[in-house]
Every structure is written in structure tokens, then in C-alpha cells.
mmCIF file of C-alpha atoms in Angstrom:
data_model
loop_
_atom_site.group_PDB
_atom_site.id
_atom_site.type_symbol
_atom_site.label_atom_id
_atom_site.label_comp_id
_atom_site.label_asym_id
_atom_site.label_seq_id
_atom_site.Cartn_x
_atom_site.Cartn_y
_atom_site.Cartn_z
ATOM 1 C CA MET A 15 -20.857 202.886 20.780
ATOM 2 C CA GLN A 16 -19.194 199.205 19.307
ATOM 3 C CA ASN A 17 -16.856 200.718 17.008
ATOM 4 C CA LEU A 18 -15.247 202.478 19.280
ATOM 5 C CA TRP A 19 -14.364 199.804 22.294
ATOM 6 C CA GLY A 20 -13.163 198.179 19.145
ATOM 7 C CA SER A 21 -10.396 200.948 17.505
ATOM 8 C CA CYS A 22 -9.709 202.290 20.985
ATOM 9 C CA VAL A 23 -8.826 199.410 22.984
ATOM 10 C CA ASN A 24 -7.431 195.970 22.603
ATOM 11 C CA TRP A 25 -9.417 192.717 23.625
ATOM 12 C CA ASP A 26 -8.086 188.777 22.859
ATOM 13 C CA GLU A 27 -10.262 187.468 20.953
ATOM 14 C CA ASN A 28 -12.235 188.230 17.788
ATOM 15 C CA ILE A 29 -14.493 191.062 17.922
ATOM 16 C CA SER A 30 -15.741 191.404 14.163
ATOM 17 C CA LYS A 31 -19.472 190.754 15.103
ATOM 18 C CA TYR A 32 -19.459 193.427 16.627
ATOM 19 C CA VAL A 33 -17.448 196.231 14.950
ATOM 20 C CA THR A 34 -18.171 197.724 11.770
ATOM 21 C CA GLN A 35 -15.354 200.301 11.773
ATOM 22 C CA LYS A 36 -12.510 201.533 13.041
ATOM 23 C CA ILE A 37 -11.902 204.455 14.202
ATOM 24 C CA ASP A 38 -8.642 207.410 15.110
ATOM 25 C CA CYS A 39 -8.787 207.103 18.676
ATOM 26 C CA PRO A 40 -7.345 210.163 20.177
ATOM 27 C CA GLN A 41 -4.995 209.352 22.606
ATOM 28 C CA GLU A 42 -6.391 210.964 25.287
ATOM 29 C CA LEU A 43 -10.011 209.147 24.846
ATOM 30 C CA LYS A 44 -7.790 205.500 24.356
ATOM 31 C CA THR A 45 -5.944 205.953 27.578
ATOM 32 C CA ASN A 46 -9.714 206.946 29.152
ATOM 33 C CA LEU A 47 -11.377 203.659 27.968
ATOM 34 C CA GLN A 48 -8.263 201.208 28.453
ATOM 35 C CA ALA A 49 -7.918 202.866 32.339
ATOM 36 C CA VAL A 50 -12.217 201.939 32.517
ATOM 37 C CA GLN A 51 -11.132 197.959 30.315
ATOM 38 C CA GLN A 52 -8.625 197.794 32.685
ATOM 39 C CA PHE A 53 -10.589 198.358 36.026
ATOM 40 C CA PHE A 54 -13.535 196.493 34.793
ATOM 41 C CA ARG A 55 -11.226 193.646 34.431
ATOM 42 C CA LYS A 56 -9.831 193.963 38.028
ATOM 43 C CA ASN A 57 -12.811 193.192 39.256
ATOM 44 C CA HIS A 58 -13.545 190.454 37.140
ATOM 45 C CA GLN A 59 -10.879 188.711 38.532
ATOM 46 C CA GLN A 60 -11.527 189.632 42.138
ATOM 47 C CA TYR A 61 -14.777 187.683 40.764
ATOM 48 C CA LEU A 62 -13.809 184.791 40.005
ATOM 49 C CA GLN A 63 -11.402 184.839 43.489
ATOM 50 C CA MET A 64 -14.794 184.706 44.862
ATOM 51 C CA TYR A 65 -16.593 181.312 42.659
ATOM 52 C CA ALA A 66 -12.775 179.964 43.705
ATOM 53 C CA ASN A 67 -13.561 180.809 47.463
ATOM 54 C CA GLY A 68 -16.475 178.962 47.102
ATOM 55 C CA LYS A 69 -19.045 182.548 47.803
ATOM 56 C CA CYS A 70 -21.494 182.036 45.028
ATOM 57 C CA LYS A 71 -23.542 180.224 45.361
ATOM 58 C CA LEU A 72 -26.640 181.294 44.482
ATOM 59 C CA ASN A 73 -26.997 179.639 40.940
ATOM 60 C CA PRO A 74 -25.326 176.219 41.882
ATOM 61 C CA GLY A 75 -23.629 174.317 39.652
ATOM 62 C CA SER A 76 -23.469 177.665 37.138
ATOM 63 C CA LYS A 77 -19.989 179.347 36.206
ATOM 64 C CA PRO A 78 -19.141 182.608 36.276
ATOM 65 C CA VAL A 79 -19.535 185.114 33.101
ATOM 66 C CA PRO A 80 -15.699 185.020 30.990
ATOM 67 C CA PHE A 81 -14.255 189.511 30.448
ATOM 68 C CA ASN A 82 -15.135 189.311 27.644
ATOM 69 C CA TYR A 83 -15.370 191.994 24.801
ATOM 70 C CA TRP A 84 -19.514 192.226 24.928
ATOM 71 C CA GLU A 85 -19.184 191.807 28.911
ATOM 72 C CA ALA A 86 -16.709 194.242 29.646
ATOM 73 C CA VAL A 87 -19.175 196.365 27.766
ATOM 74 C CA ASN A 88 -22.725 195.772 29.321
ATOM 75 C CA HIS A 89 -21.119 196.053 32.586
ATOM 76 C CA ILE A 90 -18.864 199.501 32.133
ATOM 77 C CA TYR A 91 -22.101 201.127 30.998
ATOM 78 C CA GLY A 92 -24.350 199.493 33.146
ATOM 79 C CA TRP A 93 -21.010 201.084 35.698
ATOM 80 C CA VAL A 94 -22.187 197.516 38.300
ATOM 81 C CA PRO A 95 -19.699 195.303 39.603
ATOM 82 C CA PHE A 96 -19.160 191.079 37.544
ATOM 83 C CA ASN A 97 -20.696 189.458 40.884
ATOM 84 C CA GLU A 98 -23.588 186.782 38.700
ATOM 85 C CA GLY A 99 -24.165 184.344 41.420
ATOM 86 C CA CYS A 100 -22.425 185.889 44.175
ATOM 87 C CA GLY A 101 -25.282 188.576 44.919
ATOM 88 C CA ALA A 102 -26.360 192.020 45.070
ATOM 89 C CA ALA A 103 -23.753 193.243 46.905
ATOM 90 C CA ALA A 104 -21.030 191.239 46.490
ATOM 91 C CA ASN A 105 -17.886 192.910 44.289
ATOM 92 C CA PRO A 106 -18.999 196.373 44.614
ATOM 93 C CA LEU A 107 -17.050 198.534 42.576
ATOM 94 C CA ALA A 108 -15.620 200.515 45.630
ATOM 95 C CA ASP A 109 -13.519 197.951 46.635
ATOM 96 C CA THR A 110 -12.177 197.513 43.066
ATOM 97 C CA LYS A 111 -8.419 199.704 43.064
ATOM 98 C CA ILE A 112 -5.904 199.147 39.966
ATOM 99 C CA PRO A 113 -2.837 201.656 40.320
ATOM 100 C CA GLY A 114 -3.194 205.211 39.732
ATOM 101 C CA TRP A 115 -7.600 204.868 40.077
ATOM 102 C CA ASP A 116 -9.060 203.782 41.973
ATOM 103 C CA HIS A 117 -12.928 204.098 41.963
ATOM 104 C CA ALA A 118 -13.380 206.934 43.422
ATOM 105 C CA LYS A 119 -10.996 209.203 40.659
ATOM 106 C CA ILE A 120 -12.394 206.491 37.579
ATOM 107 C CA GLN A 121 -15.701 207.168 38.343
ATOM 108 C CA SER A 122 -15.139 210.783 37.724
ATOM 109 C CA MET A 123 -13.163 209.915 34.936
ATOM 110 C CA TYR A 124 -16.275 207.939 33.728
ATOM 111 C CA ILE A 125 -18.764 210.891 34.072
ATOM 112 C CA HIS A 126 -17.987 214.247 32.842
ATOM 113 C CA ASN A 127 -14.675 213.084 30.959
ATOM 114 C CA LEU A 128 -16.600 209.936 28.741
ATOM 115 C CA GLN A 129 -20.317 210.410 29.152
ATOM 116 C CA TYR A 130 -19.701 213.950 28.644
ATOM 117 C CA ASN A 131 -17.996 213.776 25.933
ATOM 118 C CA TYR A 132 -20.400 215.465 23.743
ATOM 119 C CA LYS A 133 -19.849 218.521 24.982
ATOM 120 C CA GLU A 134 -16.225 218.288 23.564
ATOM 121 C CA THR A 135 -15.130 221.358 21.286
ATOM 122 C CA ASN A 136 -16.174 219.320 17.646
ATOM 123 C CA ILE A 137 -16.166 216.156 18.672
ATOM 124 C CA SER A 138 -17.000 213.934 15.858
ATOM 125 C CA PRO A 139 -19.731 211.603 16.013
ATOM 126 C CA GLU A 140 -18.229 208.480 16.176
ATOM 127 C CA LEU A 141 -16.413 209.031 19.137
ATOM 128 C CA LEU A 142 -19.298 209.547 21.162
ATOM 129 C CA PHE A 143 -18.330 207.671 24.095
ATOM 130 C CA ASN A 144 -22.510 207.445 24.482
ATOM 131 C CA PRO A 145 -25.393 209.086 22.561
ATOM 132 C CA TYR A 146 -28.197 208.393 24.639
ATOM 133 C CA VAL A 147 -26.872 210.901 26.999
ATOM 134 C CA GLN A 148 -26.413 213.954 23.722
ATOM 135 C CA LEU A 149 -30.144 213.211 23.204
ATOM 136 C CA ILE A 150 -31.602 213.911 26.834
ATOM 137 C CA HIS A 151 -29.011 216.746 27.850
ATOM 138 C CA ASP A 152 -28.363 219.245 25.071
ATOM 139 C CA LYS A 153 -30.595 221.463 24.434
ATOM 140 C CA ASN A 154 -30.576 220.680 20.861
ATOM 141 C CA TYR A 155 -32.196 217.551 22.108
ATOM 142 C CA LEU A 156 -34.476 217.143 24.653
ATOM 143 C CA SER A 157 -32.559 218.737 26.605
ATOM 144 C CA MET A 158 -33.708 217.391 29.989
ATOM 145 C CA ASP A 159 -32.636 217.039 33.723
ATOM 146 C CA ALA A 160 -32.699 212.887 34.003
ATOM 147 C CA TYR A 161 -30.802 210.349 34.020
ATOM 148 C CA GLY A 162 -28.294 209.557 31.302
ATOM 149 C CA PHE A 163 -26.675 206.736 32.271
ATOM 150 C CA SER A 164 -26.409 204.361 35.579
ATOM 151 C CA VAL A 165 -24.233 206.983 37.493
ATOM 152 C CA ASP A 166 -25.985 210.984 36.418
ATOM 153 C CA ASP A 167 -27.064 211.158 39.799
ATOM 154 C CA ALA A 168 -25.533 214.607 39.489
ATOM 155 C CA VAL A 169 -28.095 216.226 36.405
ATOM 156 C CA GLY A 170 -30.517 213.363 37.429
ATOM 157 C CA PHE A 171 -31.686 213.013 41.220
ATOM 158 C CA MET A 172 -33.033 215.933 42.449
ATOM 159 C CA SER A 173 -34.404 215.705 46.159
ATOM 160 C CA GLU A 174 -37.231 218.133 46.781
ATOM 161 C CA LEU A 175 -39.903 219.376 48.974
ATOM 162 C CA GLY A 176 -43.441 217.984 48.294
ATOM 163 C CA ASP A 177 -46.079 215.456 49.858
ATOM 164 C CA GLY A 178 -46.964 213.600 47.273
ATOM 165 C CA LEU A 179 -46.894 213.390 43.173
ATOM 166 C CA ILE A 180 -48.859 213.826 40.099
ATOM 167 C CA PHE A 181 -48.524 212.157 37.236
ATOM 168 C CA THR A 182 -49.629 213.108 33.585
ATOM 169 C CA VAL A 183 -50.514 211.611 30.271
ATOM 170 C CA GLY A 184 -49.378 213.959 27.033
ATOM 171 C CA GLY A 185 -48.515 216.405 28.598
ATOM 172 C CA THR A 186 -48.340 218.863 31.042
ATOM 173 C CA GLN A 187 -52.279 220.221 30.570
ATOM 174 C CA GLY A 188 -54.231 219.686 34.384
ATOM 175 C CA LEU A 189 -50.521 219.950 35.876
ATOM 176 C CA GLU A 190 -50.886 223.434 38.816
ATOM 177 C CA ASN A 191 -46.702 225.036 36.947
ATOM 178 C CA GLN A 192 -46.378 223.911 34.118
ATOM 179 C CA GLN A 193 -42.464 224.398 34.116
ATOM 180 C CA GLN A 194 -39.984 221.429 33.622
ATOM 181 C CA PHE A 195 -37.901 221.245 35.982
ATOM 182 C CA ASN A 196 -34.402 222.861 35.571
ATOM 183 C CA TYR A 197 -32.008 223.800 37.879
ATOM 184 C CA ALA A 198 -29.959 226.629 35.535
ATOM 185 C CA ASP A 199 -33.175 228.730 35.822
ATOM 186 C CA GLY A 200 -35.068 228.854 39.296
ATOM 187 C CA PHE A 201 -32.550 228.758 42.969
ATOM 188 C CA SER A 202 -31.937 227.939 46.778
ATOM 189 C CA VAL A 203 -32.796 230.804 49.637
ATOM 190 C CA ALA A 204 -30.510 229.852 51.987
ATOM 191 C CA ILE A 205 -30.136 231.143 55.323
ATOM 192 C CA GLY A 206 -27.295 230.655 58.565
ATOM 193 C CA VAL A 207 -27.658 227.772 60.878
ATOM 194 C CA PRO A 208 -27.614 229.458 64.256
ATOM 195 C CA SER A 209 -24.863 228.029 66.531
ATOM 196 C CA SER A 210 -26.866 227.127 69.052
ATOM 197 C CA MET A 211 -28.965 224.837 67.029
ATOM 198 C CA VAL A 212 -26.388 223.068 65.297
ATOM 199 C CA ASP A 213 -27.187 220.096 66.577
ATOM 200 C CA LYS A 214 -30.217 220.511 66.752
ATOM 201 C CA VAL A 215 -31.427 218.507 63.065
ATOM 202 C CA ASN A 216 -34.906 217.770 64.044
ATOM 203 C CA THR A 217 -35.676 221.389 65.269
ATOM 204 C CA PRO A 218 -36.869 223.149 62.299
ATOM 205 C CA LEU A 219 -36.012 226.461 60.868
ATOM 206 C CA ILE A 220 -38.376 227.568 59.441
ATOM 207 C CA LYS A 221 -42.629 227.422 58.864
ATOM 208 C CA LYS A 222 -43.681 227.866 55.480
ATOM 209 C CA TYR A 223 -42.789 229.839 52.323
ATOM 210 C CA GLY A 224 -44.485 231.902 49.071
ATOM 211 C CA VAL A 225 -43.279 232.916 45.487
ATOM 212 C CA CYS A 226 -45.514 235.376 43.839
ATOM 213 C CA VAL A 227 -45.525 236.277 40.507
ATOM 214 C CA LEU A 228 -45.181 240.307 40.102
ATOM 215 C CA ASN A 229 -47.583 241.702 37.613
ATOM 216 C CA GLN A 230 -49.474 238.066 37.136
ATOM 217 C CA ASP A 231 -52.327 238.317 39.429
ATOM 218 C CA ALA A 232 -55.679 241.302 38.044
ATOM 219 C CA GLY A 233 -56.794 241.484 41.246
ATOM 220 C CA ASP A 234 -53.364 241.328 43.191
ATOM 221 C CA PRO A 235 -50.740 242.577 40.685
ATOM 222 C CA ASN A 236 -47.788 243.495 43.071
ATOM 223 C CA CYS A 237 -48.370 240.080 45.099
ATOM 224 C CA GLN A 238 -48.896 242.575 48.210
ATOM 225 C CA GLN A 239 -51.298 239.180 49.890
ATOM 226 C CA ASP A 240 -49.109 236.805 51.410
ATOM 227 C CA LYS A 241 -49.736 233.600 49.625
ATOM 228 C CA GLN A 242 -46.876 231.303 51.973
ATOM 229 C CA ASP A 243 -48.100 227.818 50.547
ATOM 230 C CA VAL A 244 -45.635 225.802 50.990
ATOM 231 C CA ILE A 245 -45.387 223.496 55.339
ATOM 232 C CA MET A 246 -42.284 222.880 55.772
ATOM 233 C CA PRO A 247 -41.442 219.637 57.478
ATOM 234 C CA THR A 248 -41.881 219.629 61.351
ATOM 235 C CA ASN A 249 -39.028 216.811 62.482
ATOM 236 C CA SER A 250 -36.110 218.210 59.796
ATOM 237 C CA GLN A 251 -33.872 221.162 60.355
ATOM 238 C CA ILE A 252 -34.026 222.070 56.962
ATOM 239 C CA ALA A 253 -31.410 225.595 55.593
ATOM 240 C CA GLY A 254 -33.614 227.326 53.536
ATOM 241 C CA PHE A 255 -35.925 225.911 50.016
ATOM 242 C CA ARG A 256 -35.685 225.787 46.229
ATOM 243 C CA VAL A 257 -37.888 228.250 43.888
ATOM 244 C CA GLY A 258 -38.374 226.280 40.571
ATOM 245 C CA THR A 259 -39.073 227.275 37.127
ATOM 246 C CA VAL A 260 -41.685 230.510 37.605
ATOM 247 C CA ALA A 261 -43.408 231.971 35.185
ATOM 248 C CA ASP A 262 -41.881 235.713 34.669
ATOM 249 C CA TYR A 263 -39.757 237.862 36.348
ATOM 250 C CA PRO A 264 -39.734 239.786 39.401
ATOM 251 C CA ILE A 265 -41.019 237.217 41.883
ATOM 252 C CA LYS A 266 -41.450 238.414 45.639
ATOM 253 C CA VAL A 267 -40.485 234.964 48.366
ATOM 254 C CA ARG A 268 -42.154 234.910 51.383
ATOM 255 C CA PHE A 269 -41.378 232.704 54.398
ATOM 256 C CA THR A 270 -41.936 233.210 58.445
ATOM 257 C CA ASP A 271 -39.191 231.428 61.228
ATOM 258 C CA LEU A 272 -40.373 228.994 64.159
ATOM 259 C CA ASN A 273 -40.209 232.461 65.628
ATOM 260 C CA GLY A 274 -43.351 234.547 63.753
ATOM 261 C CA ASN A 275 -40.594 236.376 61.504
ATOM 262 C CA LYS A 276 -41.596 237.534 57.994
ATOM 263 C CA TYR A 277 -38.817 237.834 55.871
ATOM 264 C CA ALA A 278 -39.866 238.804 51.750
ATOM 265 C CA PHE A 279 -37.619 239.800 48.999
ATOM 266 C CA ILE A 280 -38.596 240.472 45.673
ATOM 267 C CA VAL A 281 -35.875 238.843 43.502
ATOM 268 C CA ASN A 282 -35.661 241.353 39.825
ATOM 269 C CA GLU A 283 -34.483 238.451 37.807
ATOM 270 C CA LYS A 284 -32.871 235.139 36.694
ATOM 271 C CA PHE A 285 -29.380 233.963 37.235
ATOM 272 C CA ALA A 286 -26.972 234.833 34.678
ATOM 273 C CA PRO A 287 -25.282 231.717 32.878
ATOM 274 C CA CYS A 288 -21.839 231.683 34.852
ATOM 275 C CA SER A 289 -19.419 230.496 32.211
ATOM 276 C CA GLY A 290 -15.825 231.456 34.262
ATOM 277 C CA ASP A 291 -14.645 231.811 37.493
ATOM 278 C CA PRO A 292 -17.782 230.671 40.156
ATOM 279 C CA ALA A 293 -16.383 233.313 42.197
ATOM 280 C CA GLN A 294 -17.545 235.605 39.891
ATOM 281 C CA CYS A 295 -20.928 234.369 39.795
ATOM 282 C CA PRO A 296 -23.117 235.455 38.093
ATOM 283 C CA THR A 297 -22.241 238.266 36.558
ATOM 284 C CA ASN A 298 -25.393 239.970 37.346
ATOM 285 C CA LYS A 299 -25.074 239.303 40.820
ATOM 286 C CA ALA A 300 -26.463 243.644 42.274
ATOM 287 C CA GLU A 301 -28.670 243.213 40.416
ATOM 288 C CA ILE A 302 -30.958 239.837 41.573
ATOM 289 C CA VAL A 303 -32.062 240.598 44.720
ATOM 290 C CA ASN A 304 -34.168 244.579 45.143
ATOM 291 C CA LYS A 305 -32.120 244.582 48.659
ATOM 292 C CA GLN A 306 -34.546 248.012 48.705
ATOM 293 C CA SER A 307 -37.728 245.681 49.041
ATOM 294 C CA CYS A 308 -36.224 244.061 51.869
ATOM 295 C CA ILE A 309 -37.695 243.570 55.002
ATOM 296 C CA VAL A 310 -38.365 240.945 57.874
ATOM 297 C CA THR A 311 -41.528 241.705 60.088
ATOM 298 C CA ASN A 312 -42.393 240.738 63.470
ATOM 299 C CA GLY A 313 -45.276 238.781 64.914
ATOM 300 C CA LYS A 314 -46.732 241.706 65.416
ATOM 301 C CA GLY A 315 -45.970 242.940 61.609
ATOM 302 C CA VAL A 316 -43.657 245.502 63.149
ATOM 303 C CA LYS A 317 -40.532 245.633 61.946
ATOM 304 C CA HIS A 318 -38.066 243.823 63.470
ATOM 305 C CA PRO A 319 -34.848 245.974 64.216
ATOM 306 C CA LYS A 320 -32.408 243.139 62.732
ATOM 307 C CA SER A 321 -34.176 243.381 59.045
ATOM 308 C CA ASP A 322 -31.544 246.366 57.661
ATOM 309 C CA ASP A 323 -28.895 244.237 58.679
ATOM 310 C CA TRP A 324 -30.404 240.809 57.564
ATOM 311 C CA CYS A 325 -31.329 242.517 54.592
ATOM 312 C CA GLN A 326 -27.944 243.572 53.659
ATOM 313 C CA ASN A 327 -26.902 240.402 53.751
ATOM 314 C CA ALA A 328 -28.516 238.434 50.885
ATOM 315 C CA ASN A 329 -25.829 236.553 48.716
ATOM 316 C CA PRO A 330 -26.700 235.447 44.439
ATOM 317 C CA ASN A 331 -23.992 232.889 44.831
ATOM 318 C CA GLN A 332 -23.814 229.911 41.580
ATOM 319 C CA GLN A 333 -21.618 226.229 42.624
ATOM 320 C CA ASN A 334 -20.810 224.979 39.026
ATOM 321 C CA GLU A 335 -20.471 221.743 38.450
ATOM 322 C CA LYS A 336 -19.118 220.061 35.568
ATOM 323 C CA GLN A 337 -22.909 218.889 34.361
ATOM 324 C CA LEU A 338 -24.635 222.227 36.122
ATOM 325 C CA THR A 339 -24.811 225.161 37.441
ATOM 326 C CA LYS A 340 -26.777 225.249 40.817
ATOM 327 C CA ASN A 341 -28.014 229.112 41.874
ATOM 328 C CA TYR A 342 -27.934 230.017 45.856
ATOM 329 C CA ILE A 343 -29.625 233.586 47.395
ATOM 330 C CA SER A 344 -27.763 233.047 51.018
ATOM 331 C CA PHE A 345 -28.589 235.180 53.361
ATOM 332 C CA PRO A 346 -27.454 234.706 57.629
ATOM 333 C CA SER A 347 -29.367 233.093 60.447
ATOM 334 C CA PRO A 348 -32.399 234.631 61.748
ATOM 335 C CA VAL A 349 -32.624 237.982 62.146
ATOM 336 C CA ASP A 350 -33.282 236.538 66.275
ATOM 337 C CA TYR A 351 -29.918 235.389 66.233
ATOM 338 C CA MET A 352 -27.992 237.595 64.123
ATOM 339 C CA ASN A 353 -25.431 239.488 67.032
#
């Protein structure tokens, strides 16, 4: 990493103590690194101006941090502004801009083109922007959906429904679900929000849900028992839920809406990886949901008049982001709101 910055970017100082080898830097990589350097140089200029204006008083008598090779690299890999002595909220990167680059644009490049450059075909080790990201995410190493760097939010940030945390040391033994979190293995059930409820953000749509793996429980191989064991919040409008990594497929998914209607359907197989046009993904779209198994019953256990309409609109789809693909099975609004 130090050799990369010492070879691809010019510095106004002697950096020989940081650089042990000169690297032949590709032009695109050089251009991107230079843009990031200039962006942080501009942020540092704003920082110096704050000091000159007397806005940095946390450490009386202290001098501002200089802009040099080591300080720049530290701030770049932390993706944090120069604000030492000024306060944590001072001089945000979002307020920094250079010709051709605002914060949003350069952060996107920093994430996708630099931090994840290990994904490039046949890239040599000395050109890796951050080998730690490869260690964390690559399937040949730890293969973890965890933060590989400070703003690795697309992969590392997980917003999941739960009522607590369980910590284990030394393995997964004792956990109810021993499968590692993985966006690729699971999917989210998404239901439409009725137009009459769009503004009722504190009114729930779903009471509870549950998932059962077929042919796993000798006492209930066909998942006939209604195991809806996850209770949804009663003060939030959450239009769906996530089914995480399961032991096997097929699985039976059930949920109950606010009016007591019960929905049930079978998911035959996991989503195939998406490598092409997201509009055409997943490639096994037609095989994922067993629509013949799908049924909606009312509170009395009678098939709802809109059951077939709701079930036939099951739509397996994928959102393909640069670092990961998220899987969805989308459905219309709850049956009582269908036209």
C-alpha cells in the first residue's frame, strides 16, 4: 500500500522511508489516486483556514496537522477529514469539492474502484489498494459480510429485525441459527404498501411470520404446523421481512397480515447468482416460487377470494449492486387492499 502511494502519486517531500519498491502504476489507477490525494489536499486547505479563523480551540496552543504523505494516507484510509483540534463534526468531507469531483462522486470511486480493486481480472498483488478488503470479503479467504474499511456500508451494514443479540466465543455451537449471514443465500419478502396507508408509517402491515424447511423435521416433514414465531413490531410500517440463510430448500414461508389473513407459499430453491442484466435475473426466476402451493386464507381458514390473484403475482427479482446482489420475492399489497 505504501509503495502504491509512493509510486503513483507525487509528493512534495522525501518519502524514501515509506517506499521500498517502485511500482509501474496503470494510468486509470494513477488518475484515481491523484484525484483522492487532491480531494484530501483541498480538505486540508479548508482545515488550515479554520485554524487561521480561530475556529479550532480544543487544544490551545497546538498547531494544525500538516499535509504530508503519512497524514494523507492515514486520513484517506480512514476516510475522515482533517479536523484535529477543531471537533469531530468540523470540516466534513461532504463540504469538500475539487474540479470534476464532489464528495458523493469521489467516495463512490474510492469504494468501488479502489477499495474493491482486488476484483479486477488478474490484478497483481502490488496494485491492491487495500489487501485487507480481499482478506475479509473474498471467497478464497474469510468470505465475510463485514466491514472491510470504514465506509464499507453496502456489505458491512446489516439492518435486520431482532429482539436482542447473542454472543458466542469459539464457534457457532449453541446458536439457534448456525448459518453465517449472507445476502446471497437468503431473500426478502416484499409486499406492496396500499395507497391508503402510505402516510401511516406507524401502522404495521404484518403481524408475524415464520419459515419451515421441508423434510427436516421427522414429526412434521411437510411443514403442516403453522410456525409463525417471529412477531413484527406493532409501531412501524415494515412492508416485508427477510428470510436469511436456511439449512436447505425447499422451504415454506408463512405470514399473517394485520387483518388476520394468512399467507403461505413454498420457495423451491435458492436464487441463482446474477451476472448479467438485473432485469433478467435471477436466471431461475420461474423455478423459485411454487405458485401452486401458494394460498391466502382468512381468519376462519377459508380461502380468500383474492388468493389466486395475489399468488400469481409473485415476482422473484434481484437488485445488483457493485459489491453484492440482494434477492427479493415481491408481492402485491395485502389481499384486502387489492382491486
